[in-house]
Short mmCIF file of C-alpha atoms and ligand atoms in Angstrom, two decimals:
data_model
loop_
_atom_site.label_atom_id
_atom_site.label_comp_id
_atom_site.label_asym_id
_atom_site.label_seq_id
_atom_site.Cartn_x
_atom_site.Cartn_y
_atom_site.Cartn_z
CA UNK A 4 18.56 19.17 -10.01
CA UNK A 5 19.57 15.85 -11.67
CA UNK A 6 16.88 12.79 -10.79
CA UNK A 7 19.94 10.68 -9.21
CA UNK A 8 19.96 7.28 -7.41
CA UNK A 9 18.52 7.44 -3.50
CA UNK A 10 20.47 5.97 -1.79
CA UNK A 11 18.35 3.59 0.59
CA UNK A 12 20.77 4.39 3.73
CA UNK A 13 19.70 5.22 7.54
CA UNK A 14 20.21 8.56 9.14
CA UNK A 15 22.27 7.80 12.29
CA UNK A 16 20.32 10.32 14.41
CA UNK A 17 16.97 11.90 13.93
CA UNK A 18 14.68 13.60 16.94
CA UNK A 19 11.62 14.47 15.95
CA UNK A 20 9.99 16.79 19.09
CA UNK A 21 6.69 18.63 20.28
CA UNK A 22 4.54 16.46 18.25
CA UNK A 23 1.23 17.90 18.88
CA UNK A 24 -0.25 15.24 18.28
CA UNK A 25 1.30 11.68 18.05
CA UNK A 26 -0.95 8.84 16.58
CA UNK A 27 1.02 5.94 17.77
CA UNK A 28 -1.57 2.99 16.86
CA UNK A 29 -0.44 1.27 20.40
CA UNK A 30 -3.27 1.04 22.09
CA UNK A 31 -0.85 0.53 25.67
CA UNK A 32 0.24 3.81 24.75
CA UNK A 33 -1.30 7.26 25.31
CA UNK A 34 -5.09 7.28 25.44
CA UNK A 35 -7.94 5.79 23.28
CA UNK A 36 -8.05 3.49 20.45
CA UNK A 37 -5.27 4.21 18.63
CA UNK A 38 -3.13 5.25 21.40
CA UNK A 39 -2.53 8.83 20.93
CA UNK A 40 -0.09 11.90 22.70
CA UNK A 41 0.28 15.37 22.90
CA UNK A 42 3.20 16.95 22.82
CA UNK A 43 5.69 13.88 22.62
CA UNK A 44 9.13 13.31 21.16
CA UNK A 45 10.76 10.54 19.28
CA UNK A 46 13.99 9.72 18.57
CA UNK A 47 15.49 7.52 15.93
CA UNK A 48 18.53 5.73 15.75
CA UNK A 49 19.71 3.83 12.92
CA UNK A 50 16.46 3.73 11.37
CA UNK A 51 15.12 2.50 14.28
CA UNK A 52 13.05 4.29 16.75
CA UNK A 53 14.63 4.35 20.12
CA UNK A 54 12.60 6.14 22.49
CA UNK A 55 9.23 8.02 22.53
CA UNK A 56 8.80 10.67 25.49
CA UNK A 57 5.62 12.03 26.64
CA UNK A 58 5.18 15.63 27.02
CA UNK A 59 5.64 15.04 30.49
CA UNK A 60 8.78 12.82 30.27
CA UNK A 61 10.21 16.15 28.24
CA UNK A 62 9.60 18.20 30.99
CA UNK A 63 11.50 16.15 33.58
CA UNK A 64 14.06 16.26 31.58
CA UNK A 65 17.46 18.02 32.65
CA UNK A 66 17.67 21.14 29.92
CA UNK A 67 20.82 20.16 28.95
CA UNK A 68 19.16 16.95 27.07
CA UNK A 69 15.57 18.71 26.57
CA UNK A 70 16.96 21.34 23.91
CA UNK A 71 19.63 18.97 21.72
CA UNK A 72 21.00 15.52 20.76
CA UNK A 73 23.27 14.50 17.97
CA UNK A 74 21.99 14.26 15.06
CA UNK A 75 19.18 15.89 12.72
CA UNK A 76 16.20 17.27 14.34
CA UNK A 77 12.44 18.54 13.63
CA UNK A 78 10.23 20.46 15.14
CA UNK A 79 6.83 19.10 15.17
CA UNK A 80 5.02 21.77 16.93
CA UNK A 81 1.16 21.98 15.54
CA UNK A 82 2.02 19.12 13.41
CA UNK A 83 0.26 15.70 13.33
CA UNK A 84 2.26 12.91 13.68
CA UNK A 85 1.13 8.91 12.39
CA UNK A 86 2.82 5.71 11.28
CA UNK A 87 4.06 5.83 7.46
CA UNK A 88 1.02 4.68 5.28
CA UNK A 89 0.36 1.09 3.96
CA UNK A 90 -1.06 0.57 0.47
CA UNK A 91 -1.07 -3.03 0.08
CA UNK A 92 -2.65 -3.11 -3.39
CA UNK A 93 -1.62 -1.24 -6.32
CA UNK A 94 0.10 -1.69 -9.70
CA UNK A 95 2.85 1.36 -10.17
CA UNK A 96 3.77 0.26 -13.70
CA UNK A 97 -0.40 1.43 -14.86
CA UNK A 98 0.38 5.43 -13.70
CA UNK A 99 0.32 6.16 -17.38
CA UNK A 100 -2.67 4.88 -18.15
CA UNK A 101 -4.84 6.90 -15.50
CA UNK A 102 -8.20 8.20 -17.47
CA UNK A 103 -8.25 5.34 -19.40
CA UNK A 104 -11.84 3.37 -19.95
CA UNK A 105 -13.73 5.85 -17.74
CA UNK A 106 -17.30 4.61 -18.24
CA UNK A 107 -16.03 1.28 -18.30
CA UNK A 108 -16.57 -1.60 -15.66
CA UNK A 109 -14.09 -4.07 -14.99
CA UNK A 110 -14.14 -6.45 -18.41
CA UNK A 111 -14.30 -3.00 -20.33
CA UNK A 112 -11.50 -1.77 -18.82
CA UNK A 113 -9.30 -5.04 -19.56
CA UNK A 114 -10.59 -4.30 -22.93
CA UNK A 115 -9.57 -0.13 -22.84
CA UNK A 116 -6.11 -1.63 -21.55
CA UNK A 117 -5.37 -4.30 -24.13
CA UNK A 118 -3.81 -2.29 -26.96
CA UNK A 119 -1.75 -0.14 -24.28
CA UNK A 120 -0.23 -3.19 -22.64
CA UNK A 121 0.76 -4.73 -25.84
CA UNK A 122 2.88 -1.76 -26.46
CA UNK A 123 4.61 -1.44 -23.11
CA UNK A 124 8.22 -1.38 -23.00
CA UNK A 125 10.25 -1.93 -20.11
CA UNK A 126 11.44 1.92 -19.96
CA UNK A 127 7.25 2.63 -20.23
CA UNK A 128 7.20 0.68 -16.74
CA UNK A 129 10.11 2.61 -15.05
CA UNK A 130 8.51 6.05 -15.57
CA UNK A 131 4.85 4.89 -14.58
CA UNK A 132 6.56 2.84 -11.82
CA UNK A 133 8.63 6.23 -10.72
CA UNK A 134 5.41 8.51 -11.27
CA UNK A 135 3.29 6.26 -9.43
CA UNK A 136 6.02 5.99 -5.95
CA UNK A 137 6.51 9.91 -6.38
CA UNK A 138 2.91 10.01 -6.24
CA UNK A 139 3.27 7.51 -3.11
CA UNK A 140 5.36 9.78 -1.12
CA UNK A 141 3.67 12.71 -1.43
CA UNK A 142 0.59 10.58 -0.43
CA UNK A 143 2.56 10.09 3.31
CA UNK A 144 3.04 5.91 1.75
CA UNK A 145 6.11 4.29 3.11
CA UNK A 146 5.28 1.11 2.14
CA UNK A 147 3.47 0.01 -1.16
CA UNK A 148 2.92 -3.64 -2.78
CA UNK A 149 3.45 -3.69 -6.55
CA UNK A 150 0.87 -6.19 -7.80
CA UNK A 151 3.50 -6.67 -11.28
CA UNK A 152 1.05 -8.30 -13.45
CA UNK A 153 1.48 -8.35 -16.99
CA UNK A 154 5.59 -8.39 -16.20
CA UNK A 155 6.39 -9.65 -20.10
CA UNK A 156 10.52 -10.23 -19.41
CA UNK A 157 13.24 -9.59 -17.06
CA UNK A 158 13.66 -6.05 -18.45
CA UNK A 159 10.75 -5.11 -16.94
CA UNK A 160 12.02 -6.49 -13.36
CA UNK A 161 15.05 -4.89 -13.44
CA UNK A 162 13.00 -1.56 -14.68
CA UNK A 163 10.60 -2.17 -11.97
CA UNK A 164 14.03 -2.57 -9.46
CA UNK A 165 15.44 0.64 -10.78
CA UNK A 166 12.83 3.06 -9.90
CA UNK A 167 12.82 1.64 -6.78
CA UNK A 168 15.87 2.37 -6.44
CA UNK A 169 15.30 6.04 -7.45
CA UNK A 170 12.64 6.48 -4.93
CA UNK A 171 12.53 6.16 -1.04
CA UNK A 172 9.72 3.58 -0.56
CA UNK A 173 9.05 0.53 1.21
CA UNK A 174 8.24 -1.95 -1.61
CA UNK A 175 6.82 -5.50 -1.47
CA UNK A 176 6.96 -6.72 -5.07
CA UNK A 177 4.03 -9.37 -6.17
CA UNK A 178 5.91 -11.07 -9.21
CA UNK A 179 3.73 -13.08 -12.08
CA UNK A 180 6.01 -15.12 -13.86
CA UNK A 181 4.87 -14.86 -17.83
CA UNK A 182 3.83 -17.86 -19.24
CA UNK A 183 6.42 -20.05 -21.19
CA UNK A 184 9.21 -17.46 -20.86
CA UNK A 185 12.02 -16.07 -18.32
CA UNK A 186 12.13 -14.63 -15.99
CA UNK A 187 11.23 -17.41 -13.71
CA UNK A 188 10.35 -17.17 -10.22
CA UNK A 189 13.69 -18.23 -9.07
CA UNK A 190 15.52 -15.68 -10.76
CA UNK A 191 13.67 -13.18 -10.00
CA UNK A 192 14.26 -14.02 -6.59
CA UNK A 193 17.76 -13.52 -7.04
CA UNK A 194 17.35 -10.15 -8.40
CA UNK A 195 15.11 -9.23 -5.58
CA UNK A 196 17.75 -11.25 -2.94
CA UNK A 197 19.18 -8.56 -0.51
CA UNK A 198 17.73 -5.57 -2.78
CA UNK A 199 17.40 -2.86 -0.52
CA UNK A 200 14.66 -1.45 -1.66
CA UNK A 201 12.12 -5.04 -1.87
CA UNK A 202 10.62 -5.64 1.48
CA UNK A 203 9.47 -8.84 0.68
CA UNK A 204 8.63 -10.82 -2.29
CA UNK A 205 5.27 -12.61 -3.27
CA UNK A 206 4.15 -14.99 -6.45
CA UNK A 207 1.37 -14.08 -8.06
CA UNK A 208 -0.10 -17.30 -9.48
CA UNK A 209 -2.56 -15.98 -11.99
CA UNK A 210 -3.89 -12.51 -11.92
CA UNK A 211 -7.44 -13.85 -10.92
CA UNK A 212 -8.35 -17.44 -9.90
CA UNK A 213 -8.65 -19.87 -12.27
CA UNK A 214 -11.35 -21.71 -13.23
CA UNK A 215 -11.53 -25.57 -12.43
CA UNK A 216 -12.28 -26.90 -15.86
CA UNK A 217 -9.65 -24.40 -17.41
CA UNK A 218 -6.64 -27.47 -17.05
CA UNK A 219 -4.36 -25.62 -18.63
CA UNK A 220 -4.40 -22.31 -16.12
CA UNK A 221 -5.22 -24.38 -13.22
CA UNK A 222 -2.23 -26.54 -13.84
CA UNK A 223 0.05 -23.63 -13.91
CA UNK A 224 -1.89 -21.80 -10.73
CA UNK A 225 -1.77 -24.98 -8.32
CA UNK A 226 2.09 -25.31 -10.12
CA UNK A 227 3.52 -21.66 -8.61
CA UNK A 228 1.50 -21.92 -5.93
CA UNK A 229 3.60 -25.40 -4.44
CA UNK A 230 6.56 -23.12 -5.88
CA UNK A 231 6.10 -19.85 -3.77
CA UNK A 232 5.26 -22.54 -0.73
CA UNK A 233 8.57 -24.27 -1.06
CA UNK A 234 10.69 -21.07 -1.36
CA UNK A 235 8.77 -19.18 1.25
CA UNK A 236 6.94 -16.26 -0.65
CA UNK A 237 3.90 -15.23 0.14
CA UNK A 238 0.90 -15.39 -2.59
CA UNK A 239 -1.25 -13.07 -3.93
CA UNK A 240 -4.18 -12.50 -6.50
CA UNK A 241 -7.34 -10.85 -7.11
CA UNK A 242 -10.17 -12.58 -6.09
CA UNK A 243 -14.37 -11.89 -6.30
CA UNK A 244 -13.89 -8.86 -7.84
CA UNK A 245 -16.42 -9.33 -10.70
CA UNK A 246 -19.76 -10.52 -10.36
CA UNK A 247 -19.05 -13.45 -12.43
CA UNK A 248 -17.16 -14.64 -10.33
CA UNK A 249 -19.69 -15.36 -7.09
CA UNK A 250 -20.48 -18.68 -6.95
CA UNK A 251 -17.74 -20.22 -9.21
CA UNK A 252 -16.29 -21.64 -5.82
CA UNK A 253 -12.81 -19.72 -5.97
CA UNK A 254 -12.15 -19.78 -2.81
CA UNK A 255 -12.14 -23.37 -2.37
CA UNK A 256 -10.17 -23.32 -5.53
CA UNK A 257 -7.74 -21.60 -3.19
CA UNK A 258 -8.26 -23.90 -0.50
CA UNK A 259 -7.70 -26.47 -2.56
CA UNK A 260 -4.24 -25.98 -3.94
CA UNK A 261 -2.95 -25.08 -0.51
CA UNK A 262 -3.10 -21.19 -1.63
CA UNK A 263 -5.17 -20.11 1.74
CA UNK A 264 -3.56 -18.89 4.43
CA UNK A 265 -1.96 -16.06 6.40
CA UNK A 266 0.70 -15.46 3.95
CA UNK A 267 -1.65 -14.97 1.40
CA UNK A 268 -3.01 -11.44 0.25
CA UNK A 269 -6.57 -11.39 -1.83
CA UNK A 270 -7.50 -8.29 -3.19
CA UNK A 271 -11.00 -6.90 -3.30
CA UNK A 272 -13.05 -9.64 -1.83
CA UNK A 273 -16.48 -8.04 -2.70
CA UNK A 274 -18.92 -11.00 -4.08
CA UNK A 275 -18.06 -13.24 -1.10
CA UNK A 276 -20.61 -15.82 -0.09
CA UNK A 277 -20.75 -16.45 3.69
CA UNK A 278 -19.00 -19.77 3.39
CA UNK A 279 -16.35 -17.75 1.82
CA UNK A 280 -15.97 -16.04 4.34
CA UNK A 281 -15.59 -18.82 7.07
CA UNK A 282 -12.82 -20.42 4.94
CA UNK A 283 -10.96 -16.95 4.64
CA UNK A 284 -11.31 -17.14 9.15
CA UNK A 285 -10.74 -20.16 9.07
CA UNK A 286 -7.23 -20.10 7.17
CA UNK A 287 -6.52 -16.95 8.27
CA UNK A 288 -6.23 -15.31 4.85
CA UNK A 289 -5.29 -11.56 3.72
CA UNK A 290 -7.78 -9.28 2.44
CA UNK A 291 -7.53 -6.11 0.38
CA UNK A 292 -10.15 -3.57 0.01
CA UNK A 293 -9.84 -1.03 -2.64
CA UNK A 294 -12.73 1.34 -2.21
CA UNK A 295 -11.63 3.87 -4.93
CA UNK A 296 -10.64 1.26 -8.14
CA UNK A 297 -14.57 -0.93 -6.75
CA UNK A 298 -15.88 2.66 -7.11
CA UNK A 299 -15.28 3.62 -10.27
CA UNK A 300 -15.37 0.31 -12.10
CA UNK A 301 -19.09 -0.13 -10.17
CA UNK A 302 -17.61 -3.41 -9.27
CA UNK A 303 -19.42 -3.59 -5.53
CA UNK A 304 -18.50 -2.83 -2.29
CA UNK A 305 -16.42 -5.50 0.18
CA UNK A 306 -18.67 -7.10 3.20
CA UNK A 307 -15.89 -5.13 5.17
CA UNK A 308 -18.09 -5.32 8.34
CA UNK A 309 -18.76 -9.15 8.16
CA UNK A 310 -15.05 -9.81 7.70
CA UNK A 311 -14.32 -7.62 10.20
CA UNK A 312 -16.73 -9.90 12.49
CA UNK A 313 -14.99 -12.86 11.30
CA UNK A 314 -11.81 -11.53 12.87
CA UNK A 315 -10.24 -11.58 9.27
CA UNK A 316 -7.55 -8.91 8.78
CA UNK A 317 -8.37 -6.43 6.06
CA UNK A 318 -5.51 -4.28 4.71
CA UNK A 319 -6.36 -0.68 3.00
CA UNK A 320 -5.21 -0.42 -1.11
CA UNK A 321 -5.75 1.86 -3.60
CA UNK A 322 -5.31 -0.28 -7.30
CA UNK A 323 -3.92 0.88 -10.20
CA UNK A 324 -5.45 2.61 -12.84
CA UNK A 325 -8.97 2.01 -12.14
CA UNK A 326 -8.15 4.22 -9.31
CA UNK A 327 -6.60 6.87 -11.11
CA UNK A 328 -5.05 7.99 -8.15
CA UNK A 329 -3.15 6.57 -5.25
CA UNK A 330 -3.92 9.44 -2.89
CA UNK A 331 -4.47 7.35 0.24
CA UNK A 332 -6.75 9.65 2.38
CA UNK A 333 -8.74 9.25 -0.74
CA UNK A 334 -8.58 6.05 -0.15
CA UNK A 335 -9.15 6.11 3.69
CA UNK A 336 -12.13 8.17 3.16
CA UNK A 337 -14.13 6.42 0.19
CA UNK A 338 -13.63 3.60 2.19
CA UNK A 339 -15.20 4.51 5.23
CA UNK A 340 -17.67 6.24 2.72
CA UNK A 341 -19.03 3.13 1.34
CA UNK A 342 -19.40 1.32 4.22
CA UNK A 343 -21.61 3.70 6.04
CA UNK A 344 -23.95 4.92 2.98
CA UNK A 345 -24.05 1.19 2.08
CA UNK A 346 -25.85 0.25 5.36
CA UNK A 347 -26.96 3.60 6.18
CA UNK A 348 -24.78 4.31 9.64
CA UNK A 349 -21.71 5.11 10.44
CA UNK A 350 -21.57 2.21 13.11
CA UNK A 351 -19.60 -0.04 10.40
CA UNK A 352 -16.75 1.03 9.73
CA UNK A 353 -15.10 3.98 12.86
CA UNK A 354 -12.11 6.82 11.26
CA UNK A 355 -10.03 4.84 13.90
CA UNK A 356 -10.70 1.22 12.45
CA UNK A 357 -9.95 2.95 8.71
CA UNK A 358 -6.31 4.56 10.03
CA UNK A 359 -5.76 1.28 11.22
CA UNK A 360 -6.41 -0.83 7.95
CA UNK A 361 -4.13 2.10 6.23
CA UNK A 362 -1.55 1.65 8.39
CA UNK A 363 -1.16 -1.21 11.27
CA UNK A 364 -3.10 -3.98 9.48
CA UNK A 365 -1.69 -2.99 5.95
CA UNK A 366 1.73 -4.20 7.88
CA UNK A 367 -0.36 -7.24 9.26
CA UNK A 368 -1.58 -8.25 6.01
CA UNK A 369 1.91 -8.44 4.44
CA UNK A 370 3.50 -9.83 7.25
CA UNK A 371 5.49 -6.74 7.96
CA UNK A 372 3.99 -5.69 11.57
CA UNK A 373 7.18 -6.84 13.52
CA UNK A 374 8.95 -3.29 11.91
CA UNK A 375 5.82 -1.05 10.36
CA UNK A 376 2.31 -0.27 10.56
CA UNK A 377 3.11 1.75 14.14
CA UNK A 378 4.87 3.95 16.33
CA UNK A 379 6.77 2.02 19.08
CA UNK A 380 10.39 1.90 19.95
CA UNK A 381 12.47 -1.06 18.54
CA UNK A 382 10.20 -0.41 15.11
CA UNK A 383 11.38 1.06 12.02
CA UNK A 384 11.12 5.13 11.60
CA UNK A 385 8.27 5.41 9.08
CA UNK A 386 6.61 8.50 9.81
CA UNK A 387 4.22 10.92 8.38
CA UNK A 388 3.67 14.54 9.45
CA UNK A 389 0.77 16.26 8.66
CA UNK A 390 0.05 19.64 8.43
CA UNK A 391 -3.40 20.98 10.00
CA UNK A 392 -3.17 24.70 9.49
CA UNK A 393 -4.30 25.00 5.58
CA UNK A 394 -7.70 26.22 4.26
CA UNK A 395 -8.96 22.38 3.82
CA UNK A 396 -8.21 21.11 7.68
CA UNK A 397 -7.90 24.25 10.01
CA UNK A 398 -9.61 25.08 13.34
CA UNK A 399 -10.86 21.35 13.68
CA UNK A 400 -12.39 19.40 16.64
CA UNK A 401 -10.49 16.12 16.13
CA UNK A 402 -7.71 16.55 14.11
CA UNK A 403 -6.93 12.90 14.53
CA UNK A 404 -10.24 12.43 12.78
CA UNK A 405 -9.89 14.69 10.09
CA UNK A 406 -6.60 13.01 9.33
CA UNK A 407 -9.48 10.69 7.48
CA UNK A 408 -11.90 13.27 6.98
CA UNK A 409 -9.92 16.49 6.01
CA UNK A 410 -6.32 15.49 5.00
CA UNK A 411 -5.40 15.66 1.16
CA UNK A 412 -1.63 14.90 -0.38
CA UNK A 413 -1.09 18.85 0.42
CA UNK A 414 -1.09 18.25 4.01
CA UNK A 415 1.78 15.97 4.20
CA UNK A 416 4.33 18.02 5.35
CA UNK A 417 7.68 15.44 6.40
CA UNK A 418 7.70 11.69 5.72
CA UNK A 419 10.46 9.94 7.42
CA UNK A 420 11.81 7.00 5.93
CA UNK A 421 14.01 5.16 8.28
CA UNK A 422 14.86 7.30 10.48
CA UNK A 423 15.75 9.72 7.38
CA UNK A 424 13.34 12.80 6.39
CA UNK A 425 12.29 11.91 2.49
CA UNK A 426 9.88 14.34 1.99
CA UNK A 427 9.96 17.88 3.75
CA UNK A 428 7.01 21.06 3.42
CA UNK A 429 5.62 19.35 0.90
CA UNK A 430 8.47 18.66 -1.63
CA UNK A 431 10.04 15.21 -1.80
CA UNK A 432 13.55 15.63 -1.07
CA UNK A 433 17.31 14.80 -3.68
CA UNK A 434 14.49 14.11 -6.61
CA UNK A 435 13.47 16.04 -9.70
CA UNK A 436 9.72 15.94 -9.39
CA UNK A 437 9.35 17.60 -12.87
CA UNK A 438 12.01 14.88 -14.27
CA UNK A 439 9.74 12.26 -13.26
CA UNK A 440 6.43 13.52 -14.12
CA UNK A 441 7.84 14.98 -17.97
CA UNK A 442 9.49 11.17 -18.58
CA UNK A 443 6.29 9.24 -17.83
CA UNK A 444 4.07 12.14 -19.77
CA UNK A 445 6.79 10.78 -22.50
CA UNK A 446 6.05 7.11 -22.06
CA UNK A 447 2.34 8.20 -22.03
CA UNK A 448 2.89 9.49 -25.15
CA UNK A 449 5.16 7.41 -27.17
CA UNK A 450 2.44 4.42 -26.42
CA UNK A 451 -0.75 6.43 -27.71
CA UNK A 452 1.19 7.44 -30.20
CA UNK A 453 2.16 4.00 -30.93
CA UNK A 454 -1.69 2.98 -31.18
ZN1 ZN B 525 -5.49 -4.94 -8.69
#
């Protein structure tokens, strides 16, 4: 099959019924935390969902209406059903250079990375870009923000646009304008305008904060900053990632230059002194943890419980590279892994408060909660179905638990886009899967080939 263009389009009618069990995230629906039913059944209109019936609503039902409806349908029987996955931190365009720096902390790995950057071309971008949404999908994530650092020229927007166009996603697109030369911020807001696939669009300042006495940077920071402010984006950057960087007062950097506040996104978060955190609370400010990439770089491990205190919302990510992998249960699950062997109980961080980061505070976090992050009518159709019955999750106790615990990429068995099935048993629907894997193996290539 050719890799062509999906079309980002809604499926007038989808019905999606028996869900054995339906992980809503409404707590005013179904029972416990995360508001859960058995045996449910959702349809979708437009994209939209338009009604949700209990088990028990089903049976009422006049048989005429229980067994059809226009439109597509799926039977969810044994299946798992939750909101479409948030990663709101990663960086498609590094897919290709996944292995790279292994032993290497985070200054290292900028170091690994420097000769591989500097031969980057535009096309390298779309296939890692591509691999790395594939990748996405598979993972059950509908919705993914593209921290586009080291974006050198408008090519590699447009590339960046183009495999988003290939590949049924929700993407928020962090743009850092590149010092001196186009694109600018404005035009890349008019390539991102009504794109179908862009979410929502964000100005990355500076990759990390800058320093005070570095004029030069801090100029150009506090610069985009008032720019993204006056054309509504939202901001984003890495911040206390390093070690170094504790006690150099970024956040009041931040505060500073108006960047605080609750259209801002920080990732990582990890060397953050307690007055740190009362400014975050205080200006309401986005956080991103990124258990996997603070893993393997040995950069630390976010306070996650004493933001969590602070009533600061927290969003779930996975990086780029230094992650080498953007399997979100991963994700989910090294996350609620650090927090419990770093202070030796589980009573930090619950599987329910980790689904909800990865899914319904992810949406929060980028301002996208009014249509994702959960499973209510009047929201968009982003849905993931998981499959239980496979050597690595059957015959479980909680199966909404294991969903942190047990799931892997393998599991996924639908993910519903919109209303519109995008991935079904397993294989990601109208796309070449080989296509994309063999052209970024090629951009791999070509670039260490370059070296
Ligand atoms: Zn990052």
């Amino acid at each position: 099959m050719a890799t062509g263009v999906h079309p980002v389009t809604d499926e007038p009618n989808l019905t999606i019924r028996n869900i054995s069990t339906l992980v809503t995230m409404e707590p005013t629906m179904g029972h416990g935390k995360l508001g859960i039913l058995h045996g449910a059944t959702i349809h979708a209109s437009g994209g939209t969902i338009s009604s949700i019936e209990t088990a028990e609503d089903v049976r009422l039902l006049p048989d005429a209406r229980r067994s059809g409806s226009a439109g597509a349908e799926i039977d969810a029987t044994g299946l798992i059903a939750i909101p479409g996955l948030v990663n709101a931190h990663h960086h498609l365009y590094q897919s290709i250079l996944r292995g790279l720096g292994a032993n290497e902390d985070l200054v290292g790995w900028f170091q690994a990375r420097a000769p591989f950057l500097e031969r980057y071309t535009s096309t390298a971008r779309f296939h890692a870009v591509r691999l790395s949404l594939l990748e996405c999908i598979g993972s059950g994530v509908t919705t993914v923000f593209e921290f586009a650092s080291n974006t050198r020229n408008q090519g590699d927007v447009e590339q960046t646009l183009r495999a988003a166009e290939q590949l049924p996603v929700r993407m928020v697109l962090g743009y850092q304008p590149p010092p001196g030369d186009p694109p600018s911020l404005a035009s890349v807001i008019t390539l991102c305008g009504d794109h179908p696939a862009i979410e929502r669009l964000f100005c990355i300042p500076g990759a990390v904060i800058p320093e005070r006495n570095d004029d030069a940077q801090f100029a150009r920071f506090t610069s985009l900053v008032e720019q993204a402010r006056r054309d509504g984006l939202g901001i984003a950057t890495h911040a206390l990632e390093h070690r170094k960087e504790r006690d150099n007062g970024s956040l009041r950097v931040l505060q500073d230059v108006g960047a605080l506040g609750p259209d801002t996104v920080l990732a990582h978060c990890i060397h953050l002194m307690p007055s740190d955190i009362e400014v975050l609370a205080r200006t309401n400010t986005r956080a991103v943890y990124n258990p996997m990439s603070n893993m393997r770089l040995g950069s630390g491990i976010m306070p996650l419980s004493k933001l969590h205190e602070a009533h600061i919302c927290v969003a779930l990510g996975s990086d780029g590279a230094t992650a080498d992998s953007g399997d979100f249960f991963s994700a989910m699950r090294s996350g609620i892994g650090l927090q419990r062997a770093l202070h030796q109980t589980p009573e930090v961080c619950s599987y329910e408060r980790i689904l909800r980061m990865a899914t319904i505070e992810g949406a929060e976090a980028l301002g996208l909660s009014e249509k994702i992050g959960s499973i209510a009518v009047g929201k968009c159709a982003d849905l993931v179905l998981i499959d239980p019955n496979a050597a690595n999750f059957a015959c479980g106790i909680d199966p909404v638990a294991q969903v942190v615990f047990s799931a892997q990429p393998r599991n996924v068995h639908t993910v519903i886009l919109r209303g519109k099935p995008v991935l079904r048993n397993g294989a990601v629907m109208h796309i070449d899967a080989d296509e994309i894997v063999a052209g970024a193996a090629q951009a791999a290539q070509q670039i260490a080939g370059s070296l």
